[in-house]
CSV table of C-alpha atoms and ligand atoms in Angstrom, one decimal:
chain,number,residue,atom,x,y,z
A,1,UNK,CA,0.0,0.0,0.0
A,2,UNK,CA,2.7,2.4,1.0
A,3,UNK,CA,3.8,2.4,-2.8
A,4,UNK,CA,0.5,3.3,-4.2
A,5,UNK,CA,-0.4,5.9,-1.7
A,6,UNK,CA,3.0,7.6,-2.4
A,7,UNK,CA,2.2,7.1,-6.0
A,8,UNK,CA,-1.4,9.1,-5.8
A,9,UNK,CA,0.3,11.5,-4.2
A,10,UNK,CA,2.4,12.5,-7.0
A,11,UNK,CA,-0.3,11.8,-9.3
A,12,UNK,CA,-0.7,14.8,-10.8
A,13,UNK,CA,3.0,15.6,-11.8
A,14,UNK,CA,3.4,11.6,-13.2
A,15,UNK,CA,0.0,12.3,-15.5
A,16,UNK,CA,1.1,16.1,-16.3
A,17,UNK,CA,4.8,14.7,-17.2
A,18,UNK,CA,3.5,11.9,-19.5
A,19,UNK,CA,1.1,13.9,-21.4
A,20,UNK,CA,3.8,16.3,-22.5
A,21,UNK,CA,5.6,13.5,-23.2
A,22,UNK,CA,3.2,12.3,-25.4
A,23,UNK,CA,2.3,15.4,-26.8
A,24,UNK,CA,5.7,15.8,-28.1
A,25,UNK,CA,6.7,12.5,-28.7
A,26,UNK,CA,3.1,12.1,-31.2
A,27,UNK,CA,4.7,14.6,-33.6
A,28,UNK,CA,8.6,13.4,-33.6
A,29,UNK,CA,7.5,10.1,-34.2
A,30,UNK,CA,6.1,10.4,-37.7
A,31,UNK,CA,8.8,13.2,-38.5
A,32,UNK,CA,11.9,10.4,-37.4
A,33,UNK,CA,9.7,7.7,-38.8
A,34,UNK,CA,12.3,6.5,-41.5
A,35,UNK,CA,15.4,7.5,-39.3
A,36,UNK,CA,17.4,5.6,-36.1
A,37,UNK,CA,18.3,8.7,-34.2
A,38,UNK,CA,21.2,8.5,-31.7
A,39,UNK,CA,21.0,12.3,-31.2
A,40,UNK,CA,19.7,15.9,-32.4
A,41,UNK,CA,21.7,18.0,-34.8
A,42,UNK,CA,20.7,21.5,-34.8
A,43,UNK,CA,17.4,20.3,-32.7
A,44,UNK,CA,17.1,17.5,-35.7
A,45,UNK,CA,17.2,13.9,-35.3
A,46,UNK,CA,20.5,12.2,-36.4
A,47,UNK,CA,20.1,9.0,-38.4
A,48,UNK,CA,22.1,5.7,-37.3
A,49,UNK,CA,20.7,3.4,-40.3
A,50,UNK,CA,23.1,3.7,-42.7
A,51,UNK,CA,26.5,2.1,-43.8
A,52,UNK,CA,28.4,0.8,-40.4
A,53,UNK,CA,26.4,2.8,-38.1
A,54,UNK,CA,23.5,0.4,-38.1
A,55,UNK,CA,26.1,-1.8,-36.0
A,56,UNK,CA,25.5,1.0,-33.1
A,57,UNK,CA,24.2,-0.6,-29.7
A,58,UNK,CA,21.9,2.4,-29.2
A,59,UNK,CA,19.7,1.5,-32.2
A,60,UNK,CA,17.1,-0.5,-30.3
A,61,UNK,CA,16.1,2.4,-27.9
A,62,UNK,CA,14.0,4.8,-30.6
A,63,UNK,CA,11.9,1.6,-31.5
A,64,UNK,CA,11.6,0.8,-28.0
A,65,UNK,CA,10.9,4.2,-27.6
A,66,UNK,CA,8.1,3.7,-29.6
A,67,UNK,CA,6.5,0.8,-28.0
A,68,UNK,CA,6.6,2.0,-24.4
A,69,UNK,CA,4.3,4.8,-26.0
A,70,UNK,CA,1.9,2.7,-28.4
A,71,UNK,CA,1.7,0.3,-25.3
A,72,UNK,CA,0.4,3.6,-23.1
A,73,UNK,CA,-1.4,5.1,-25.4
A,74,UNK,CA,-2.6,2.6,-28.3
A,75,UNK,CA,-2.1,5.2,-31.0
A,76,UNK,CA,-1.1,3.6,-33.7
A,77,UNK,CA,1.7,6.1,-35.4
A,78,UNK,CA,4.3,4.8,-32.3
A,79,UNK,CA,3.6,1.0,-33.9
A,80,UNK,CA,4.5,1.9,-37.3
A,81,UNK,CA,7.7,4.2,-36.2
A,82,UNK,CA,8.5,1.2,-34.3
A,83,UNK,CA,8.2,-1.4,-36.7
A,84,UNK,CA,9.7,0.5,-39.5
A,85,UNK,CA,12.6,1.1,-37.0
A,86,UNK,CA,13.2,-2.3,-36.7
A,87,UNK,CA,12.8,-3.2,-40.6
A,88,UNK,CA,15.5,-0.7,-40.7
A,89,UNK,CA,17.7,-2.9,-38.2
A,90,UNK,CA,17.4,-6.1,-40.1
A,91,UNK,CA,20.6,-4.5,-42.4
A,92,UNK,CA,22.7,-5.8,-39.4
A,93,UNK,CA,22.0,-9.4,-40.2
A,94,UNK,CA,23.4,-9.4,-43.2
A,95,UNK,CA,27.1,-9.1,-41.1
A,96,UNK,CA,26.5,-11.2,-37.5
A,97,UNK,CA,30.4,-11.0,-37.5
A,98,UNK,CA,30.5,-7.3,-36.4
A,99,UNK,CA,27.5,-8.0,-33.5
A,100,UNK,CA,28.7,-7.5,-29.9
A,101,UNK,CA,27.8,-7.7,-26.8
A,102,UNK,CA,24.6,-5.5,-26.8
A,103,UNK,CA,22.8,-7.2,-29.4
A,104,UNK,CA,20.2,-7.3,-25.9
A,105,UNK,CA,19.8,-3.3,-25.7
A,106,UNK,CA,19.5,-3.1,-29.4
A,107,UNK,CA,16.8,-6.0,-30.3
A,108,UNK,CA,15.1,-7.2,-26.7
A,109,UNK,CA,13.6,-3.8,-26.4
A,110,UNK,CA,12.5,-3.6,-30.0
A,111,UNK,CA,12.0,-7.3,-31.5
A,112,UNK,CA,11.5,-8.5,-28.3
A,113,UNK,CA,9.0,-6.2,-27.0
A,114,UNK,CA,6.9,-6.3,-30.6
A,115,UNK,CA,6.4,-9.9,-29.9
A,116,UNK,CA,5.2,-9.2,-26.4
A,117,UNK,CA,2.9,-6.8,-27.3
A,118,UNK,CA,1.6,-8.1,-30.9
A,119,UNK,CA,2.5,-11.7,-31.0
A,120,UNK,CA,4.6,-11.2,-34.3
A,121,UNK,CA,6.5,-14.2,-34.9
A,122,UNK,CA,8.9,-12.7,-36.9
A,123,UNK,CA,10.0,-10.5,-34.2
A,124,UNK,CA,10.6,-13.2,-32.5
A,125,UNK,CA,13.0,-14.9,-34.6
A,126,UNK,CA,14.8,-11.7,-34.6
A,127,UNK,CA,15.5,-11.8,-31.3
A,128,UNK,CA,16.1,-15.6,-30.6
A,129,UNK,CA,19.2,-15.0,-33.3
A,130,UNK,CA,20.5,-12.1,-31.1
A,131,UNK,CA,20.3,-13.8,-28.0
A,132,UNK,CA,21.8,-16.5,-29.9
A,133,UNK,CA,25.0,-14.4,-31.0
A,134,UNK,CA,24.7,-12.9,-27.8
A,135,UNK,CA,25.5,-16.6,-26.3
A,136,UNK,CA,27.9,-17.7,-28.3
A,137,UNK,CA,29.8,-15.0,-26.9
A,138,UNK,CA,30.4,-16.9,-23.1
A,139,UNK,CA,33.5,-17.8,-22.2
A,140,UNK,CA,34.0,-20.9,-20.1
A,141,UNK,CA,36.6,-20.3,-18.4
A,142,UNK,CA,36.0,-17.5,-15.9
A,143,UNK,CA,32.1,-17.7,-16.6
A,144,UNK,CA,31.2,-14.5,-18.5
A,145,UNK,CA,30.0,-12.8,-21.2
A,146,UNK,CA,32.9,-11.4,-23.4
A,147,UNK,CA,32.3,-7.2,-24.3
A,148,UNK,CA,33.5,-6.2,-27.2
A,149,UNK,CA,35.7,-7.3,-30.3
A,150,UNK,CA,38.9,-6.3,-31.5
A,151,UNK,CA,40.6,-3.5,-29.5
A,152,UNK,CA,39.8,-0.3,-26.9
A,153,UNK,CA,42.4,2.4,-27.1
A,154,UNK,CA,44.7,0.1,-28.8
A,155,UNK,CA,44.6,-2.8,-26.0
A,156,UNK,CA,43.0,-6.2,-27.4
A,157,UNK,CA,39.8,-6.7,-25.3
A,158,UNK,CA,39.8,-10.3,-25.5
A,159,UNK,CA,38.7,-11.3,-21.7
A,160,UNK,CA,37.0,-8.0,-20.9
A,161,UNK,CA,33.6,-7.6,-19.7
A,162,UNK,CA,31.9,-4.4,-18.7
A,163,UNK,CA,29.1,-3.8,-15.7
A,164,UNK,CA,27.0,-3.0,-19.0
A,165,UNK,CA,26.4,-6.3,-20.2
A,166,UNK,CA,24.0,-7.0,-17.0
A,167,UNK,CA,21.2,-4.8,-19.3
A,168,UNK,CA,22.2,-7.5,-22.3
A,169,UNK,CA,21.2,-10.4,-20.2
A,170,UNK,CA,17.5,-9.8,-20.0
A,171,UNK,CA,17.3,-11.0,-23.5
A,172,UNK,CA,19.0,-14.8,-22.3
A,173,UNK,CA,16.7,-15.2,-19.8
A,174,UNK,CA,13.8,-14.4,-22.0
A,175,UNK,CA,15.2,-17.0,-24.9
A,176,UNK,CA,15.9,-19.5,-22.5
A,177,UNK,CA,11.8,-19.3,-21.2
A,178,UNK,CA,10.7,-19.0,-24.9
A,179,UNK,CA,12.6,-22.5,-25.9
A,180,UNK,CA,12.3,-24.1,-23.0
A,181,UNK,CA,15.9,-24.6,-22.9
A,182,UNK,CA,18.0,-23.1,-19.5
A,183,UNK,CA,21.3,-22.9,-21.3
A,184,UNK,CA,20.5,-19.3,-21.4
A,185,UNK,CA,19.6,-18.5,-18.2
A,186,UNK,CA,22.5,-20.3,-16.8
A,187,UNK,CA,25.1,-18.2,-18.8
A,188,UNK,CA,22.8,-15.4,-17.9
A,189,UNK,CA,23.0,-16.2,-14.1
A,190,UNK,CA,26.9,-17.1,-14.6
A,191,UNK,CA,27.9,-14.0,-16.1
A,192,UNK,CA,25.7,-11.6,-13.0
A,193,UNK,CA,27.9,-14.2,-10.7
A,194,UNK,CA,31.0,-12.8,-12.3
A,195,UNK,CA,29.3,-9.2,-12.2
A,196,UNK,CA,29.0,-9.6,-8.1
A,197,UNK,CA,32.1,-10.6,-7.9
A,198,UNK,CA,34.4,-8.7,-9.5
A,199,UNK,CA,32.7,-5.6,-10.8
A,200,UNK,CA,30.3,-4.6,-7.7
A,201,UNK,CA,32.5,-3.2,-5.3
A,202,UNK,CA,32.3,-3.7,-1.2
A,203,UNK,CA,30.8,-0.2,-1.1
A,204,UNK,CA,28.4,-0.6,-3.6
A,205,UNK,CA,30.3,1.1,-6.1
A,206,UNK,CA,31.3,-0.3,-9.2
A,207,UNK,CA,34.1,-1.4,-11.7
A,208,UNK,CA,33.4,-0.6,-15.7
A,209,UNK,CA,35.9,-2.5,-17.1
A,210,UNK,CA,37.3,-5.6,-15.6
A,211,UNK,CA,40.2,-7.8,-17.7
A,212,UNK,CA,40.0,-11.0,-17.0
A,213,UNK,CA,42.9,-13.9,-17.6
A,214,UNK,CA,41.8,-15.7,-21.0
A,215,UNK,CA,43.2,-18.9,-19.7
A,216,UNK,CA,41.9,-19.0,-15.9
A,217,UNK,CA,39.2,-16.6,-16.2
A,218,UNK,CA,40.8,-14.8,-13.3
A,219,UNK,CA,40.5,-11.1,-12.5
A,220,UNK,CA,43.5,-9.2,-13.4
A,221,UNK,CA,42.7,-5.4,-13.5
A,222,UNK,CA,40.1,-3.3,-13.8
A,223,UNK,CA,40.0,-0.2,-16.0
A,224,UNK,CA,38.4,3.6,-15.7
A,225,UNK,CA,36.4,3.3,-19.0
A,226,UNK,CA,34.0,6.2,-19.7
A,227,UNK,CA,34.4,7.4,-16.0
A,228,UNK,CA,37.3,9.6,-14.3
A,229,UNK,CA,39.8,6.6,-13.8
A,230,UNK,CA,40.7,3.1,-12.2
A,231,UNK,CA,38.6,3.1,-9.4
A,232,UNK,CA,36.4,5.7,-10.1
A,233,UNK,CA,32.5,5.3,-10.0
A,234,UNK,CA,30.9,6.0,-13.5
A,235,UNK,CA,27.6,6.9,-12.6
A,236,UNK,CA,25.8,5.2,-16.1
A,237,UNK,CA,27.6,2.2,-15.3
A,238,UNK,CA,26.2,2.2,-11.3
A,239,UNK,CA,22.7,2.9,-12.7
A,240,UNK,CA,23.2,-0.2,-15.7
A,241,UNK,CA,24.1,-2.2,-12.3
A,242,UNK,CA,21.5,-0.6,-10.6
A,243,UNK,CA,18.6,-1.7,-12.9
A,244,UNK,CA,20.3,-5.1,-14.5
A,245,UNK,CA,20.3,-6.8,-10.7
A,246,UNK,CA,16.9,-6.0,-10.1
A,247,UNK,CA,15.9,-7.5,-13.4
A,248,UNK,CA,18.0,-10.4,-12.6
A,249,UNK,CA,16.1,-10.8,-9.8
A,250,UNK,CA,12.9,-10.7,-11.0
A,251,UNK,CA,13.9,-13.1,-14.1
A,252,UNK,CA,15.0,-15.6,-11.4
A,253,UNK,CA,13.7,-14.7,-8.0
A,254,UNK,CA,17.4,-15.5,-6.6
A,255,UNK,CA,17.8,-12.8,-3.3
A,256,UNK,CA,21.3,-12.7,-3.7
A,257,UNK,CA,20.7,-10.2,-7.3
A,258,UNK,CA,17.8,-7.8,-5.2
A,259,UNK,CA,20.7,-7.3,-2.3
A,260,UNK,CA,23.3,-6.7,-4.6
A,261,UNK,CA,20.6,-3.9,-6.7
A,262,UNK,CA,20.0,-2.5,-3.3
A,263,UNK,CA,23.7,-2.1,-2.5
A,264,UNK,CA,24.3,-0.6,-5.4
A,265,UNK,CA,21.1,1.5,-5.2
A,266,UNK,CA,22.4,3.1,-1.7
A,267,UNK,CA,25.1,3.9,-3.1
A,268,UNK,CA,23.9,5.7,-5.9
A,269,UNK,CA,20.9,8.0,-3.6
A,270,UNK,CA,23.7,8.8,-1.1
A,271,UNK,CA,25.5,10.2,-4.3
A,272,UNK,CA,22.7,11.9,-5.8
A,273,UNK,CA,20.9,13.4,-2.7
A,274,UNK,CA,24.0,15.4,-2.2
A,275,UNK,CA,23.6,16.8,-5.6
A,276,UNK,CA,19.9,17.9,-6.3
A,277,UNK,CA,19.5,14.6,-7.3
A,278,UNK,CA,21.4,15.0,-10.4
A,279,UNK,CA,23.7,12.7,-11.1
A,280,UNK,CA,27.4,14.0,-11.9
A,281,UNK,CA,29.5,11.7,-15.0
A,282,UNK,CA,31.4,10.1,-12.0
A,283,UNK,CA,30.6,9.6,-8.4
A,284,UNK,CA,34.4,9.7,-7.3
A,285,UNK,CA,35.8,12.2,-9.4
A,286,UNK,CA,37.9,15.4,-8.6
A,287,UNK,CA,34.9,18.7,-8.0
A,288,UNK,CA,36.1,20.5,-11.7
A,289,UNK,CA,35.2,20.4,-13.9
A,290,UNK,CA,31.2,19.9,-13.3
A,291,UNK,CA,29.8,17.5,-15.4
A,292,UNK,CA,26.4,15.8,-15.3
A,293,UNK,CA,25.0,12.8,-16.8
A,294,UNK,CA,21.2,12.9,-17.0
A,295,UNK,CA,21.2,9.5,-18.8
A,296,UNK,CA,22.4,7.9,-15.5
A,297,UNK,CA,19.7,9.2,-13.3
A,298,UNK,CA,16.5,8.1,-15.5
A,299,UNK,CA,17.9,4.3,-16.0
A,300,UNK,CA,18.8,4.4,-12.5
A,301,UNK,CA,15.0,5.4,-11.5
A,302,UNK,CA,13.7,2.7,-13.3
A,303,UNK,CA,15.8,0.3,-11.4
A,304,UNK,CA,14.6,2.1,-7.9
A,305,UNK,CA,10.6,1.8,-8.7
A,306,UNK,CA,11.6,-2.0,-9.5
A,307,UNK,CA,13.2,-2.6,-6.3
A,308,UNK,CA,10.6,-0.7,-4.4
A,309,UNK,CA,8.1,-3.1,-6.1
A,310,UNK,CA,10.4,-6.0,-4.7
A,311,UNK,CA,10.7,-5.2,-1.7
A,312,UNK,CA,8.8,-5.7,1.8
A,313,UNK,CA,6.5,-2.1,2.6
A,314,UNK,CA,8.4,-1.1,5.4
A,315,UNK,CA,11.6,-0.5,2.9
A,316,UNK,CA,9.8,0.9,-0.2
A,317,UNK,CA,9.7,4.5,1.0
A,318,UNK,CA,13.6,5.0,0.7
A,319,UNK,CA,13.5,3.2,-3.6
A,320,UNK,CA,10.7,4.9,-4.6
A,321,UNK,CA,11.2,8.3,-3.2
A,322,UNK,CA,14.5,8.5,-4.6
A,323,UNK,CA,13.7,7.5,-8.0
A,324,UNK,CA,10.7,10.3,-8.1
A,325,UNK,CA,13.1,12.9,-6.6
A,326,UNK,CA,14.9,12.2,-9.4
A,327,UNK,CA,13.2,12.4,-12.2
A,328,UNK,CA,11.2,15.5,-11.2
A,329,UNK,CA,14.7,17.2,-10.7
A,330,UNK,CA,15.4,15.5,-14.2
A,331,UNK,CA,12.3,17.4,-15.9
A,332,UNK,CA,12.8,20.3,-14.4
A,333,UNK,CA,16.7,20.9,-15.2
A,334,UNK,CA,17.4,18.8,-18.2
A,335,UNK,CA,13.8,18.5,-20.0
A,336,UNK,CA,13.1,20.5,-23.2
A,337,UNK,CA,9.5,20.4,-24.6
A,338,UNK,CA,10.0,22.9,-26.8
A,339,UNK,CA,8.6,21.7,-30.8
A,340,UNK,CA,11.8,22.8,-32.8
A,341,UNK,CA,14.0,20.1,-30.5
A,342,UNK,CA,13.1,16.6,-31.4
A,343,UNK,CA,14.8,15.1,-28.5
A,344,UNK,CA,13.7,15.5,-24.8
A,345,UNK,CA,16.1,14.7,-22.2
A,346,UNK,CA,19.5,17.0,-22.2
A,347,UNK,CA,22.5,16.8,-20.5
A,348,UNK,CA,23.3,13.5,-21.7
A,349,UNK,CA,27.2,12.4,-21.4
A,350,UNK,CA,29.0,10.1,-23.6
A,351,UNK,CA,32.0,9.3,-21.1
A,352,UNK,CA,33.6,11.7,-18.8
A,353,UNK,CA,36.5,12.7,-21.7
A,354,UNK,CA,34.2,12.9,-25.0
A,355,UNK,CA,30.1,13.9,-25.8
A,356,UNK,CA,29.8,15.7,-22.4
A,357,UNK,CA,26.7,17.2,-22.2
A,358,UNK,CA,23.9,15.7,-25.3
A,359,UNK,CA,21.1,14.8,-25.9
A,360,UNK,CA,21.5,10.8,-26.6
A,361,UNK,CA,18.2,8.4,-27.4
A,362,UNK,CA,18.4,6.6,-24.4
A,363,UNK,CA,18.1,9.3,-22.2
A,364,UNK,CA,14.4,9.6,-23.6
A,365,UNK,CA,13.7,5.9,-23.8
A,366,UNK,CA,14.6,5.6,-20.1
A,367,UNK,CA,12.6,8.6,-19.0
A,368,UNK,CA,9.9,7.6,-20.6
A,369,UNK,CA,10.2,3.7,-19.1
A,370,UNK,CA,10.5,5.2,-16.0
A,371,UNK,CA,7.3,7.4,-16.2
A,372,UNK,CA,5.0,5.0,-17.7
A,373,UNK,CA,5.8,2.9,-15.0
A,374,UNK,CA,4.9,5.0,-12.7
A,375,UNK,CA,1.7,5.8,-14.6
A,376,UNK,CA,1.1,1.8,-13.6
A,377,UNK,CA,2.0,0.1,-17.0
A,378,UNK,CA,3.1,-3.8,-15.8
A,379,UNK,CA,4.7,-4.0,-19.2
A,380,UNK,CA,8.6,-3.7,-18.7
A,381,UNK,CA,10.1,-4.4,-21.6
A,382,UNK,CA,13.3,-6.1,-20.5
A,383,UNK,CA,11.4,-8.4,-18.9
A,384,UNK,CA,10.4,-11.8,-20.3
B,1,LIG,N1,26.9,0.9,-22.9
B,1,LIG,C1,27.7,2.0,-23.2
B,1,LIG,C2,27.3,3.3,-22.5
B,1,LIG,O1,26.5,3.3,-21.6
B,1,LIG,O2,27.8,4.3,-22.9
């Protein structure tokens, strides 16, 4: 009950924020129709759909987009941007050699989430053959999921995983229910092991990159990726922890994934409440320059209302109060609703050294995840 009657209480804003949501969102989506945007040029949509670009691991989130909306709202228009987004993707299986890691954010939310809503069989297929890839890339020894191909900054990433991946995992656990076949779920629960282990840290902070041994599977280092430095707390990278444990946990019911989402989740308020609730690139990071990441407050709100839905009523107030905190001081700094921008959410940050301050896609599919959530929607699309 606590959760609901905290919910009716903010009511009003949730209902006020979604309709401008939609409001804007009704016209973009027939302008973009024919594009995948990754950002805004000039307040215009880029487009991610040609030549190598379709590769990107963002690409999933405007169709995805699309179908949080059409599943609020039943207009039609968000179905056929969404579908047409993801006729646009199939280009990508035509080279399965250059898929990575986040073949889960790019097809779960958009293949995956058609079939959910509209049965579509084809959509399915589509995203049995990415969680397929997406398997094939486990490594035995050491029990993970490998990241990327080829190189980072000139150093072979062969044996590096990042705290990422737990987001690509939804889509194993889905497969794995759809064949009847737990191969998936078990590299799926393997690879969150590893995650606990070596990328969570005791405080609840995190790791982004961790290297592991090819031969043992061992941890050797870990790496400052897009945050500060080695040993530095990215905040996107808490909030993709944040959100993937709490999803691993309600794919599998195992307690040990909720506690780790809640450590990681104290972590994060304590960080934020200091801050207006607006989370900063990177949690340990010197005070200049000032850079904010709005990305990582709206992914990490949707993790809080899950865990607040998880969790006994006495402890709800803490999850749930945080993640509204946060995205009303989210609409208020970094929303713009203004008709000659077609994205929403500003202030986005590509890593703390390059694309500081942008408006990037997922920023608006997670704020809109978040809010339709809150408006009561039971359809979370990284779930199975
Ligand atoms: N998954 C890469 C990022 O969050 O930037």
């Amino acid at each position: 009950m606590f959760y609901e009657n905290y919910i009716e209480k903010n009511k009003a804003w949730i209902d006020e924020t979604f309709e401008k949501l939609d409001k804007k969102l009704a016209r973009v989506a027939v302008k973009s129709r024919d594009k995948i945007p990754y950002t805004t040029v000039d307040g215009v949509h880029n487009d991610q759909s040609q030549d190598n670009k379709i590769f990107g691991w963002t690409n999933g989130f405007w169709g995805g987009l699309m179908w949080i909306m059409y599943e609020q709202t039943g207009n039609e228009e968000y179905k056929k941007t969404a579908l047409r987004s993801e006729e646009l993707m199939d280009k990508a299986f035509y080279d399965v050699q250059r898929f990575h890691h986040d073949v889960g954010f790019m097809w779960h939310i958009l293949s995956g989430a058609n079939y959910r809503l509209t049965g579509d069989t084809a959509a399915r297929n589509r995203n049995l053959l990415a969680a397929m890839t997406l398997a094939s890339r486990y490594k035995e020894n050491g029990g993970y999921i490998r990241a990327w191909n080829g190189t980072w900054f000139g150093r072979n990433n062969d044996g590096w995983t990042i705290i990422d991946c737990m987001m690509n995992i939804p889509q194993l656990f889905w497969a794995s229910k759809e064949l009847g076949d737990d191969r998936f779920a078990q590299i799926a629960m393997a690879h969150a092991d590893m995650a606990m282990r070596d990328h969570v840290r005791e405080d609840g902070s995190m790791n982004h990159i961790v290297v592991h041994d090819v031969e043992t599977g061992e941890m050797i280092e870990s790496l400052g990726g897009q945050g500060y430095g080695v040993g530095s707390t990215w905040s996107r990278g808490e909030a993709w922890g944040l959100y993937g444990f709490v999803l691993a946990y309600m794919h599998t019911g195992e307690e040990r994934y909720l506690d780790t989402a809640k450590k990681i989740a104290h972590y994060f308020i304590a960080n934020v409440a200091d801050n207006d609730y607006l989370p900063l690139v990177d949690f340990r990071a010197p005070e200049e320059p000032v850079l904010y990441d709005s990305t990582a407050g709206v992914i990490a709100a949707c993790g809080l209302i899950d865990i607040a839905k998880n969790v006994p009523e006495h402890e709800q107030k803490l999850y749930i109060s945080a993640a509204i905190k946060i995205l009303k001081a989210t609409e208020e700094k970094f929303c713009n609703w203004e008709e000659n921008e077609d994205s929403i959410l500003q202030m986005g940050t590509e890593m703390y050294t390059k694309g500081i301050h942008m408006p990037i896609i997922y920023g608006d599919y997670f704020f809109a995840e978040a809010i339709s959530k809150l408006k009561g929607s039971e359809f979370n699309p990284w779930l199975k």
